[in-house]
Amino acid sequence: MHGRPRNGPRSEESAAKAGKLRDLQAQLLHNHHNRIYTNEARAASARLLEINPEIYTAWNYRKLALQSNLKEVTDVEAIKAFVEEELRVVEAALRQNPKSYGAWYHRKWVLNHKFSPANFDHEYWLLGRLMKLDPRNFHGWNYRRFLAALSNVPEVEELMYTMEMIDSNFSNYSAWHNRSFLLSNLLKQKAQGFVSKEKILTDEYDLVHQALFTEASDQSGWFYFLWLLDQTVSPDQPLVASSWPAHGSSWVVSTNRSKSDCRLFPFESSNSCYYLPMSIVPIILYFNQPVSGVSSSTVTVNSVFTSNEDITWRPLSLAKSENAHCWVTYLKISDARSNGTSSVEISLGHSQDIKSAHGSPHTCPVLLKFTIELNCIDAEQPGGEFGEELFVFNSDQVCLPYEDFPISSFDQLKISENHAPVASSWDVETLSNEISLFKGSPDDNCKFVKLTLARLLVAYDAMMSERSPSLQKKTHSEEVLKFFDDLIQLDPVHAKFYEDQRSLVILDQVTFDKESLMKNYGRLCKLASSSHHYHVLQLNKLSLTRIGFVERLLWVQILDLSHNEIQSISGLEALQLLTCLNLANNQLNSFAALEPLRLLSSLRVLDVSFNKIGSYLIDTKRYLCSSPMSHTVDIKEVIKEFQDTEIADYWEVIFIFKELQLTQLNIEGNAVANDNLSLLLKKTIPGLIWLNGDRVQ
Amino acid sequence: MEKLEGEKHVKYILSVEKRKDDFESLVMDHLRINGAYWGLTTLDLLHKLDCVDQEEAVSWVMQCYHEDCGGFGGNVGHDPHLLYTLSAVQILVLFDKLDVLDVEKVSNYVSGLQNEDGSFSGDMWGEIDTRFSYCAICCLSILHRMDKINVEKAVNYIVSCKNLDGGFGCTPGGESHAGQIFCCIGALAITGSLHHVDKDLLGWWLCERQCKDGGLNGRPEKFADVCYSWWVLSSLIIIDRAHWIDKSKLINFILNCQDKEKGGISDRPDNAVDVFHTYFGVAGANYLSV
């Protein structure tokens, strides 16, 4: 099947071989079906397996034969002889094919049954020989793990073996892999000698440097280094990264007794406003890694509007995962009767039940506080909603921000006050050292050096800004961008990978702080129908390919991402206040790619014109999107009012759009756009007023 | 300009169907039903499935069925196994002939192979491997009987085989390998559990399989092989990172592995062709050219 030359010599020898194989196989099946386990029969099966160890039925036969023969035998030596015969057959088979699943399993099966005490010396000797022939044979490594478990070899000893293998040849990915597996187990268990993660990692960095600077062209060390880097920077504890409303903000809620909606204004300015249908104020918590367990027992919301017991938190996750970066709850204002100011307090960290995916609990105490001044009026309030008039993204209604920019929600949650003090600066020092080391590398054109440096610098900047948010500016973004530009030249095969990484660095740069946001892209917009302003962020023409840093954008109402290269909008589901979204002129290649929008209950205006929806035969978001194929959608629920033909062609359209309350949609310029689709969209979105710029009749 | 020699490949596959007696065919006799699946799927991709006598094929598949337990063997007379049960079900689906199956019986055979820890044995002898998790989940999904297994435990077992480089191995601690990764990612996809995957980390590991010659290898420091055009590429597609490899270089590699005279595709240029690599090459080329 592998590695045989084309047009190899065909001879009579081949025909004879075929004849022998055919006979032995026929014999085997005959003996197997008739349960014939004589010495002669078994010997024939051994000859068969020596020629072709892949015939799994022959191994099954031998197991049955062994069991049958051992039933009549009690003599220890006789049992031993039978067992050794099996092991010899396996050895012969492995000589023929050291990667035969059947052969390896037969050996494990025999040893596991403990018919006879195992000769571990022999086992390790055999394994040693095979591993010498092929140190990358993963069957061998798996068998080693099996022997270690069977003979109670401590993990520390196995770790030493990986060291031996690495010493003899740095280019042994299998050894590095096994080393990482054993080390991470020992660290997790806090086994003796492995309590100080910092010391262990420092030693591993030293070890991997030797590999990287002797065999730079071999990949193994670089993958191992990436793991070490991840261990160095990964936050042990989950923390709250940002929230909306922001801590310390003040709001005025204006609600009309007769209508069910309300408006939320920042205290400082009655011009900008969040329109809240159903008089519900969303409260969003964004964590630095996906967490589970956010509920009214782990998070306390104190307010005059709802009692904590009635609060339900939900994860903003499309998957049926209990883990999410972003959790949201809703504060119902409509029942409140009396005017006046009150504060809303959200506290967490008192329970151990908010956990990261790895099980680390969130324990850092957090108190998020904002005030609401309730203003019930009788008058009808104009505007605030999007729909009646056509909203155009590039209008001259978008104007420059005021000088005293009244958005306090730009600031991230000031968590530095609530942090437990950082015990050591080992991680920052380590990153610094690694950066110096690689910058000093003589190998200028090694892609791994450049990529690793880029990763190190990004990690370093992120770490510094978390430690001292007010002090640190992004010092290395430009340098990192240059590395990615170099990499695209050096390693064009992976250009799109580097572009995706680049995209995140650019997003980081432009959203880093109030200054960068305001300097380039923060604008306010004025709609003719009302005197209100809306928070607009214009991130067009930045060569963005994907979304990131959404924790800084929770306040955005109008987002313009047009004229980029975006092919994934994963992450946008966190922007719960998003009302208008422009994704025109991007690279979205299917409706499934729009699934994150399903969670945006405030979204009213969507422009996905001039993308690539319908241009490709294969939908690469097919399994990332909820669908009947991944058993995450009950199709019966989705299709209730639709015909079979509509469902077959456009079920994602129905699934994604029917929950949204869009008033305006633009899909022209996509290969999939046609009259049928337009009809279906009008049926799926009953509240739609504008489709492709035309009023819906 | 190289092109995919569809017609030649069809001829090659039909010839393989006839050939049973030479050494190369005999050596793969025990997994013939698996080879049949790959061959028939290739014909289907090339819109030539009707070149095969459907009745004959279905009848032969059913000869591999074990009435007593509900599983299928790799060929007539061979023992039942999950691998070949999946192949059988897949072949029947290709011909839209699932109605010949005792679906209850077959799905009980499959679900009966799930172990306490959520893993799956390949057959009654107990070998555990994430390949079998994929076979079971894929098979039961096709038969609409996923409710017969403990999906949560099955997913947890697969996740326990996730490695620190983002990939997956056969058993916990097993080294990442593109074939195993395909099986794990496929199983996670079918069970809506891809959120367990670090797509950026795994995506990078997978895209680094692309070698200088444009082909893909199965793990670091190995040679490119056409079969990884399927295992690696499918995995990349499922986690939406397929754009991280260079499509045109890969397609050139695949096209260079064709036997342009006799048809069929081999693992590497100028090596012997077989039905497996023919499928992997045709499927890979199909994705890349659109």
mmCIF file of N, CA, C and O in Angstrom, chain A residues 1-4 6-7 18 22 25 32-33 52 54 56-57 60 101 105 136 145 173-174 177 180 218-219 320-321 447 493-494 496-497 500 546 567 618 620-621 624 630-631, chain B residues 24 27 29-30 74 77-79 125-126 141 165 173 175 189-192 200 205 207-208 210 219-221 225 237 240 243-244 257-258 262 266-267 270-272 274 277 287:
data_model
loop_
_atom_site.group_PDB
_atom_site.id
_atom_site.type_symbol
_atom_site.label_atom_id
_atom_site.label_comp_id
_atom_site.label_asym_id
_atom_site.label_seq_id
_atom_site.Cartn_x
_atom_site.Cartn_y
_atom_site.Cartn_z
ATOM 1 N N MET A 1 0.818 -1.216 0.000
ATOM 2 C CA MET A 1 0.000 0.000 0.000
ATOM 3 C C MET A 1 0.848 1.261 0.000
ATOM 4 O O MET A 1 0.479 2.245 -0.596
ATOM 5 N N HIS A 2 1.961 1.205 0.710
ATOM 6 C CA HIS A 2 2.815 2.391 0.734
ATOM 7 C C HIS A 2 4.215 2.024 0.272
ATOM 8 O O HIS A 2 4.709 0.952 0.576
ATOM 9 N N GLY A 3 4.825 2.964 -0.429
ATOM 10 C CA GLY A 3 6.246 2.832 -0.731
ATOM 11 C C GLY A 3 6.644 1.711 -1.661
ATOM 12 O O GLY A 3 7.768 1.238 -1.593
ATOM 13 N N ARG A 4 5.745 1.272 -2.533
ATOM 14 C CA ARG A 4 6.167 0.260 -3.517
ATOM 15 C C ARG A 4 6.333 0.923 -4.871
ATOM 16 O O ARG A 4 5.518 1.755 -5.265
ATOM 17 N N ARG A 6 6.164 1.791 -8.761
ATOM 18 C CA ARG A 6 5.220 1.528 -9.832
ATOM 19 C C ARG A 6 5.919 0.646 -10.861
ATOM 20 O O ARG A 6 7.116 0.712 -11.013
ATOM 21 N N ASN A 7 5.151 -0.177 -11.521
ATOM 22 C CA ASN A 7 5.722 -1.028 -12.569
ATOM 23 C C ASN A 7 6.891 -1.852 -12.053
ATOM 24 O O ASN A 7 7.923 -1.990 -12.705
ATOM 25 N N ALA A 18 1.528 -15.647 -4.331
ATOM 26 C CA ALA A 18 0.079 -15.470 -4.252
ATOM 27 C C ALA A 18 -0.598 -16.795 -3.932
ATOM 28 O O ALA A 18 -1.488 -16.860 -3.080
ATOM 29 N N ARG A 22 -2.869 -17.577 -0.694
ATOM 30 C CA ARG A 22 -4.265 -17.975 -0.869
ATOM 31 C C ARG A 22 -4.559 -19.256 -0.093
ATOM 32 O O ARG A 22 -5.555 -19.365 0.600
ATOM 33 N N GLN A 25 -4.495 -18.714 3.705
ATOM 34 C CA GLN A 25 -5.671 -17.975 4.147
ATOM 35 C C GLN A 25 -6.900 -18.876 4.145
ATOM 36 O O GLN A 25 -7.708 -18.845 5.088
ATOM 37 N N HIS A 32 -10.645 -21.826 11.464
ATOM 38 C CA HIS A 32 -11.311 -20.880 12.358
ATOM 39 C C HIS A 32 -12.803 -21.207 12.452
ATOM 40 O O HIS A 32 -13.357 -21.332 13.552
ATOM 41 N N HIS A 33 -13.436 -21.396 11.303
ATOM 42 C CA HIS A 33 -14.879 -21.655 11.297
ATOM 43 C C HIS A 33 -15.213 -22.990 11.922
ATOM 44 O O HIS A 33 -16.291 -23.160 12.484
ATOM 45 N N ASN A 52 1.653 -12.080 6.330
ATOM 46 C CA ASN A 52 0.743 -10.943 6.353
ATOM 47 C C ASN A 52 0.154 -10.741 7.737
ATOM 48 O O ASN A 52 -0.898 -11.305 8.064
ATOM 49 N N GLU A 54 -1.421 -8.463 8.894
ATOM 50 C CA GLU A 54 -2.626 -7.630 8.909
ATOM 51 C C GLU A 54 -3.916 -8.433 8.947
ATOM 52 O O GLU A 54 -4.999 -7.865 9.080
ATOM 53 N N TYR A 56 -6.452 -9.820 10.536
ATOM 54 C CA TYR A 56 -6.933 -9.737 11.912
ATOM 55 C C TYR A 56 -7.679 -10.997 12.341
ATOM 56 O O TYR A 56 -7.604 -11.393 13.502
ATOM 57 N N THR A 57 -8.345 -11.657 11.402
ATOM 58 C CA THR A 57 -9.089 -12.879 11.741
ATOM 59 C C THR A 57 -8.131 -13.965 12.226
ATOM 60 O O THR A 57 -8.480 -14.767 13.089
ATOM 61 N N ASN A 60 -7.450 -13.301 15.808
ATOM 62 C CA ASN A 60 -8.623 -13.741 16.572
ATOM 63 C C ASN A 60 -8.591 -15.245 16.751
ATOM 64 O O ASN A 60 -8.837 -15.775 17.845
ATOM 65 N N TYR A 101 -1.038 -3.151 13.716
ATOM 66 C CA TYR A 101 -1.929 -2.989 14.865
ATOM 67 C C TYR A 101 -2.264 -4.346 15.487
ATOM 68 O O TYR A 101 -2.264 -4.515 16.702
ATOM 69 N N TYR A 105 -1.455 -5.567 19.306
ATOM 70 C CA TYR A 105 -2.564 -5.795 20.219
ATOM 71 C C TYR A 105 -2.559 -7.209 20.749
ATOM 72 O O TYR A 105 -2.867 -7.457 21.919
ATOM 73 N N ARG A 136 10.459 6.696 15.816
ATOM 74 C CA ARG A 136 9.196 7.410 15.669
ATOM 75 C C ARG A 136 8.003 6.456 15.625
ATOM 76 O O ARG A 136 6.867 6.878 15.396
ATOM 77 N N ARG A 145 4.194 2.630 27.027
ATOM 78 C CA ARG A 145 3.261 3.158 28.015
ATOM 79 C C ARG A 145 2.492 1.998 28.648
ATOM 80 O O ARG A 145 2.259 1.973 29.863
ATOM 81 N N TYR A 173 10.404 13.897 17.478
ATOM 82 C CA TYR A 173 9.151 14.499 17.894
ATOM 83 C C TYR A 173 8.424 13.608 18.884
ATOM 84 O O TYR A 173 7.814 14.087 19.841
ATOM 85 N N SER A 174 8.513 12.300 18.663
ATOM 86 C CA SER A 174 7.808 11.360 19.547
ATOM 87 C C SER A 174 8.332 11.475 20.969
ATOM 88 O O SER A 174 7.552 11.439 21.931
ATOM 89 N N HIS A 177 7.107 14.718 22.447
ATOM 90 C CA HIS A 177 5.684 14.609 22.764
ATOM 91 C C HIS A 177 5.489 13.869 24.082
ATOM 92 O O HIS A 177 4.766 14.324 24.970
ATOM 93 N N SER A 180 6.412 15.914 27.031
ATOM 94 C CA SER A 180 5.424 16.932 27.411
ATOM 95 C C SER A 180 4.250 16.287 28.136
ATOM 96 O O SER A 180 3.718 16.836 29.103
ATOM 97 N N ASP A 218 15.009 21.206 12.086
ATOM 98 C CA ASP A 218 14.072 20.196 12.553
ATOM 99 C C ASP A 218 12.960 20.865 13.336
ATOM 100 O O ASP A 218 13.204 21.744 14.151
ATOM 101 N N GLN A 219 11.728 20.412 13.083
ATOM 102 C CA GLN A 219 10.586 21.105 13.653
ATOM 103 C C GLN A 219 10.305 20.770 15.097
ATOM 104 O O GLN A 219 9.704 21.572 15.805
ATOM 105 N N LYS A 320 -22.993 23.779 22.156
ATOM 106 C CA LYS A 320 -23.712 23.370 23.361
ATOM 107 C C LYS A 320 -22.704 23.175 24.499
ATOM 108 O O LYS A 320 -22.768 22.247 25.265
ATOM 109 N N SER A 321 -21.788 24.137 24.581
ATOM 110 C CA SER A 321 -20.773 24.059 25.614
ATOM 111 C C SER A 321 -21.226 24.815 26.841
ATOM 112 O O SER A 321 -21.900 25.831 26.736
ATOM 113 N N LYS A 447 12.131 30.526 9.440
ATOM 114 C CA LYS A 447 10.769 31.000 9.675
ATOM 115 C C LYS A 447 10.357 30.764 11.113
ATOM 116 O O LYS A 447 9.597 31.545 11.683
ATOM 117 N N VAL A 493 3.678 29.583 1.377
ATOM 118 C CA VAL A 493 2.709 28.488 1.458
ATOM 119 C C VAL A 493 1.731 28.708 2.620
ATOM 120 O O VAL A 493 0.558 28.355 2.544
ATOM 121 N N HIS A 494 2.209 29.319 3.690
ATOM 122 C CA HIS A 494 1.362 29.541 4.857
ATOM 123 C C HIS A 494 0.922 30.998 4.998
ATOM 124 O O HIS A 494 0.601 31.461 6.100
ATOM 125 N N LYS A 496 -1.756 32.651 4.428
ATOM 126 C CA LYS A 496 -3.042 32.981 5.041
ATOM 127 C C LYS A 496 -3.033 32.747 6.542
ATOM 128 O O LYS A 496 -3.792 33.387 7.276
ATOM 129 N N PHE A 497 -2.183 31.842 6.997
ATOM 130 C CA PHE A 497 -2.034 31.668 8.439
ATOM 131 C C PHE A 497 -1.445 32.942 9.027
ATOM 132 O O PHE A 497 -1.936 33.478 10.029
ATOM 133 N N ASP A 500 -3.924 35.816 9.180
ATOM 134 C CA ASP A 500 -4.859 35.711 10.305
ATOM 135 C C ASP A 500 -4.201 36.205 11.598
ATOM 136 O O ASP A 500 -4.828 36.910 12.401
ATOM 137 N N ARG A 546 -10.156 38.229 10.489
ATOM 138 C CA ARG A 546 -10.985 37.646 11.544
ATOM 139 C C ARG A 546 -11.153 38.668 12.657
ATOM 140 O O ARG A 546 -10.576 39.737 12.638
ATOM 141 N N GLN A 567 -13.227 36.390 6.838
ATOM 142 C CA GLN A 567 -13.891 35.148 6.469
ATOM 143 C C GLN A 567 -14.513 34.461 7.701
ATOM 144 O O GLN A 567 -15.220 33.492 7.572
ATOM 145 N N ILE A 618 -17.844 23.792 -1.062
ATOM 146 C CA ILE A 618 -17.689 23.248 0.280
ATOM 147 C C ILE A 618 -17.769 24.359 1.317
ATOM 148 O O ILE A 618 -17.083 25.371 1.211
ATOM 149 N N THR A 620 -16.834 25.558 4.713
ATOM 150 C CA THR A 620 -15.869 25.195 5.754
ATOM 151 C C THR A 620 -16.370 25.529 7.159
ATOM 152 O O THR A 620 -15.688 25.270 8.131
ATOM 153 N N LYS A 621 -17.550 26.140 7.249
ATOM 154 C CA LYS A 621 -18.088 26.419 8.576
ATOM 155 C C LYS A 621 -19.190 25.417 8.920
ATOM 156 O O LYS A 621 -19.843 25.518 9.954
ATOM 157 N N LEU A 624 -18.860 23.875 12.279
ATOM 158 C CA LEU A 624 -18.710 24.825 13.379
ATOM 159 C C LEU A 624 -20.051 25.488 13.668
ATOM 160 O O LEU A 624 -20.297 25.977 14.754
ATOM 161 N N SER A 630 -24.552 17.957 13.006
ATOM 162 C CA SER A 630 -23.748 17.821 14.215
ATOM 163 C C SER A 630 -24.659 17.573 15.409
ATOM 164 O O SER A 630 -24.263 17.750 16.557
ATOM 165 N N HIS A 631 -25.869 17.184 15.117
ATOM 166 C CA HIS A 631 -26.824 16.837 16.172
ATOM 167 C C HIS A 631 -26.978 17.960 17.179
ATOM 168 O O HIS A 631 -27.132 17.722 18.370
ATOM 169 N N GLU B 24 -0.784 -8.694 -4.524
ATOM 170 C CA GLU B 24 -1.147 -7.395 -3.940
ATOM 171 C C GLU B 24 -2.612 -7.375 -3.496
ATOM 172 O O GLU B 24 -2.944 -6.815 -2.455
ATOM 173 N N VAL B 27 -3.157 -9.719 -0.381
ATOM 174 C CA VAL B 27 -2.625 -9.154 0.865
ATOM 175 C C VAL B 27 -3.642 -8.216 1.502
ATOM 176 O O VAL B 27 -3.651 -8.008 2.707
ATOM 177 N N ASP B 29 -6.943 -8.716 1.038
ATOM 178 C CA ASP B 29 -8.197 -9.463 0.948
ATOM 179 C C ASP B 29 -9.074 -9.266 2.180
ATOM 180 O O ASP B 29 -10.293 -9.167 2.071
ATOM 181 N N HIS B 30 -8.444 -9.180 3.342
ATOM 182 C CA HIS B 30 -9.184 -9.132 4.600
ATOM 183 C C HIS B 30 -9.841 -7.777 4.828
ATOM 184 O O HIS B 30 -10.649 -7.632 5.725
ATOM 185 N N GLY B 74 -14.339 -7.925 7.029
ATOM 186 C CA GLY B 74 -13.673 -7.251 5.932
ATOM 187 C C GLY B 74 -13.868 -7.929 4.582
ATOM 188 O O GLY B 74 -13.654 -7.334 3.538
ATOM 189 N N GLY B 77 -16.338 -14.471 5.176
ATOM 190 C CA GLY B 77 -15.660 -15.415 6.055
ATOM 191 C C GLY B 77 -14.804 -14.778 7.140
ATOM 192 O O GLY B 77 -14.379 -15.449 8.077
ATOM 193 N N HIS B 78 -14.512 -13.506 7.016
ATOM 194 C CA HIS B 78 -13.682 -12.836 8.034
ATOM 195 C C HIS B 78 -14.534 -12.341 9.188
ATOM 196 O O HIS B 78 -15.721 -12.035 9.033
ATOM 197 N N ASP B 79 -13.899 -12.227 10.364
ATOM 198 C CA ASP B 79 -14.623 -11.888 11.584
ATOM 199 C C ASP B 79 -15.206 -10.480 11.534
ATOM 200 O O ASP B 79 -14.673 -9.607 10.856
ATOM 201 N N TRP B 125 -12.636 -8.490 20.958
ATOM 202 C CA TRP B 125 -11.344 -8.754 21.580
ATOM 203 C C TRP B 125 -10.785 -7.566 22.350
ATOM 204 O O TRP B 125 -9.785 -7.696 23.040
ATOM 205 N N GLY B 126 -11.402 -6.399 22.207
ATOM 206 C CA GLY B 126 -11.105 -5.328 23.148
ATOM 207 C C GLY B 126 -10.058 -4.287 22.783
ATOM 208 O O GLY B 126 -9.707 -3.457 23.617
ATOM 209 N N SER B 141 -24.536 7.648 13.396
ATOM 210 C CA SER B 141 -25.119 8.885 12.892
ATOM 211 C C SER B 141 -25.850 8.616 11.579
ATOM 212 O O SER B 141 -26.966 9.082 11.372
ATOM 213 N N ASP B 165 0.002 19.486 21.694
ATOM 214 C CA ASP B 165 0.235 20.216 20.446
ATOM 215 C C ASP B 165 -1.092 20.479 19.725
ATOM 216 O O ASP B 165 -1.123 20.964 18.611
ATOM 217 N N GLY B 173 -2.326 9.944 25.669
ATOM 218 C CA GLY B 173 -0.870 9.978 25.655
ATOM 219 C C GLY B 173 -0.269 9.604 24.320
ATOM 220 O O GLY B 173 0.925 9.790 24.100
ATOM 221 N N GLU B 175 0.861 9.804 20.515
ATOM 222 C CA GLU B 175 1.344 10.932 19.714
ATOM 223 C C GLU B 175 0.324 11.362 18.659
ATOM 224 O O GLU B 175 -0.391 10.532 18.087
ATOM 225 N N ALA B 189 -17.045 16.518 15.456
ATOM 226 C CA ALA B 189 -17.918 17.306 14.583
ATOM 227 C C ALA B 189 -19.324 16.723 14.567
ATOM 228 O O ALA B 189 -20.306 17.440 14.742
ATOM 229 N N ILE B 190 -19.405 15.413 14.381
ATOM 230 C CA ILE B 190 -20.713 14.767 14.290
ATOM 231 C C ILE B 190 -21.491 14.907 15.594
ATOM 232 O O ILE B 190 -22.720 14.971 15.601
ATOM 233 N N THR B 191 -20.778 14.981 16.731
ATOM 234 C CA THR B 191 -21.464 15.099 18.015
ATOM 235 C C THR B 191 -21.549 16.543 18.492
ATOM 236 O O THR B 191 -21.817 16.805 19.663
ATOM 237 N N GLY B 192 -21.299 17.498 17.597
ATOM 238 C CA GLY B 192 -21.417 18.909 17.956
ATOM 239 C C GLY B 192 -20.472 19.309 19.075
ATOM 240 O O GLY B 192 -20.811 20.148 19.915
ATOM 241 N N ASP B 200 -6.990 27.059 16.504
ATOM 242 C CA ASP B 200 -5.791 27.754 16.047
ATOM 243 C C ASP B 200 -4.550 26.896 16.267
ATOM 244 O O ASP B 200 -3.676 26.819 15.403
ATOM 245 N N TRP B 205 -0.638 23.188 13.612
ATOM 246 C CA TRP B 205 0.042 21.886 13.532
ATOM 247 C C TRP B 205 -0.292 21.214 12.194
ATOM 248 O O TRP B 205 0.582 20.680 11.516
ATOM 249 N N CYS B 207 -1.416 22.674 9.328
ATOM 250 C CA CYS B 207 -0.956 23.353 8.119
ATOM 251 C C CYS B 207 0.552 23.192 7.950
ATOM 252 O O CYS B 207 1.071 23.240 6.828
ATOM 253 N N GLU B 208 1.251 22.939 9.055
ATOM 254 C CA GLU B 208 2.691 22.683 8.969
ATOM 255 C C GLU B 208 2.990 21.304 8.401
ATOM 256 O O GLU B 208 4.156 20.941 8.222
ATOM 257 N N GLN B 210 2.295 20.648 5.427
ATOM 258 C CA GLN B 210 2.608 20.881 4.020
ATOM 259 C C GLN B 210 4.107 21.020 3.833
ATOM 260 O O GLN B 210 4.738 21.902 4.401
ATOM 261 N N ARG B 219 2.760 13.682 10.155
ATOM 262 C CA ARG B 219 3.258 14.242 11.403
ATOM 263 C C ARG B 219 4.642 14.799 11.126
ATOM 264 O O ARG B 219 5.217 14.530 10.062
ATOM 265 N N PRO B 220 5.202 15.603 12.063
ATOM 266 C CA PRO B 220 6.459 16.302 11.768
ATOM 267 C C PRO B 220 7.585 15.369 11.357
ATOM 268 O O PRO B 220 7.715 14.259 11.867
ATOM 269 N N GLU B 221 8.383 15.859 10.440
ATOM 270 C CA GLU B 221 9.598 15.181 9.974
ATOM 271 C C GLU B 221 9.327 13.879 9.226
ATOM 272 O O GLU B 221 10.159 12.973 9.216
ATOM 273 N N ASP B 225 2.605 12.338 1.626
ATOM 274 C CA ASP B 225 1.902 11.141 1.157
ATOM 275 C C ASP B 225 0.505 11.592 0.771
ATOM 276 O O ASP B 225 -0.126 12.343 1.514
ATOM 277 N N ILE B 237 -10.591 21.418 6.955
ATOM 278 C CA ILE B 237 -11.881 21.925 6.501
ATOM 279 C C ILE B 237 -12.873 21.946 7.655
ATOM 280 O O ILE B 237 -13.587 22.930 7.865
ATOM 281 N N ASP B 240 -12.312 24.736 9.866
ATOM 282 C CA ASP B 240 -12.275 26.006 9.134
ATOM 283 C C ASP B 240 -10.887 26.656 9.137
ATOM 284 O O ASP B 240 -10.751 27.857 9.373
ATOM 285 N N HIS B 243 -7.680 27.264 4.691
ATOM 286 C CA HIS B 243 -7.004 28.323 3.947
ATOM 287 C C HIS B 243 -5.574 28.508 4.432
ATOM 288 O O HIS B 243 -4.820 29.291 3.842
ATOM 289 N N TRP B 244 -5.177 27.793 5.472
ATOM 290 C CA TRP B 244 -3.814 27.937 5.972
ATOM 291 C C TRP B 244 -2.797 27.116 5.191
ATOM 292 O O TRP B 244 -1.604 27.165 5.497
ATOM 293 N N CYS B 257 1.037 12.443 -8.620
ATOM 294 C CA CYS B 257 1.035 11.070 -8.104
ATOM 295 C C CYS B 257 0.125 10.162 -8.924
ATOM 296 O O CYS B 257 -0.079 9.002 -8.582
ATOM 297 N N GLN B 258 -0.447 10.697 -9.989
ATOM 298 C CA GLN B 258 -1.324 9.886 -10.830
ATOM 299 C C GLN B 258 -0.503 8.983 -11.731
ATOM 300 O O GLN B 258 0.587 9.367 -12.157
ATOM 301 N N LYS B 262 -2.164 4.068 -16.729
ATOM 302 C CA LYS B 262 -3.097 3.009 -16.333
ATOM 303 C C LYS B 262 -4.158 3.470 -15.338
ATOM 304 O O LYS B 262 -5.039 2.707 -14.964
ATOM 305 N N SER B 266 -1.001 7.086 -6.521
ATOM 306 C CA SER B 266 -0.128 6.419 -5.556
ATOM 307 C C SER B 266 0.185 7.343 -4.391
ATOM 308 O O SER B 266 -0.151 8.519 -4.415
ATOM 309 N N ASP B 267 0.900 6.809 -3.382
ATOM 310 C CA ASP B 267 1.202 7.635 -2.211
ATOM 311 C C ASP B 267 2.197 8.739 -2.563
ATOM 312 O O ASP B 267 2.110 9.860 -2.045
ATOM 313 N N ASP B 270 5.399 8.214 -8.846
ATOM 314 C CA ASP B 270 6.065 7.031 -9.402
ATOM 315 C C ASP B 270 6.033 5.789 -8.521
ATOM 316 O O ASP B 270 6.730 4.817 -8.796
ATOM 317 N N ASN B 271 5.239 5.801 -7.486
ATOM 318 C CA ASN B 271 5.036 4.582 -6.704
ATOM 319 C C ASN B 271 3.814 3.830 -7.210
ATOM 320 O O ASN B 271 3.050 4.338 -8.042
ATOM 321 N N ALA B 272 3.635 2.609 -6.676
ATOM 322 C CA ALA B 272 2.491 1.797 -7.108
ATOM 323 C C ALA B 272 1.184 2.430 -6.646
ATOM 324 O O ALA B 272 1.085 2.927 -5.526
ATOM 325 N N ASP B 274 -2.925 2.449 -5.682
ATOM 326 C CA ASP B 274 -3.922 1.570 -5.055
ATOM 327 C C ASP B 274 -5.220 2.346 -4.906
ATOM 328 O O ASP B 274 -5.260 3.551 -5.085
ATOM 329 N N HIS B 277 -5.342 5.362 -2.158
ATOM 330 C CA HIS B 277 -4.743 6.636 -2.544
ATOM 331 C C HIS B 277 -5.459 7.267 -3.725
ATOM 332 O O HIS B 277 -5.440 8.484 -3.873
ATOM 333 N N TYR B 287 -11.842 19.087 -3.596
ATOM 334 C CA TYR B 287 -12.004 20.224 -2.704
ATOM 335 C C TYR B 287 -11.192 21.411 -3.206
ATOM 336 O O TYR B 287 -11.639 22.543 -3.201
#
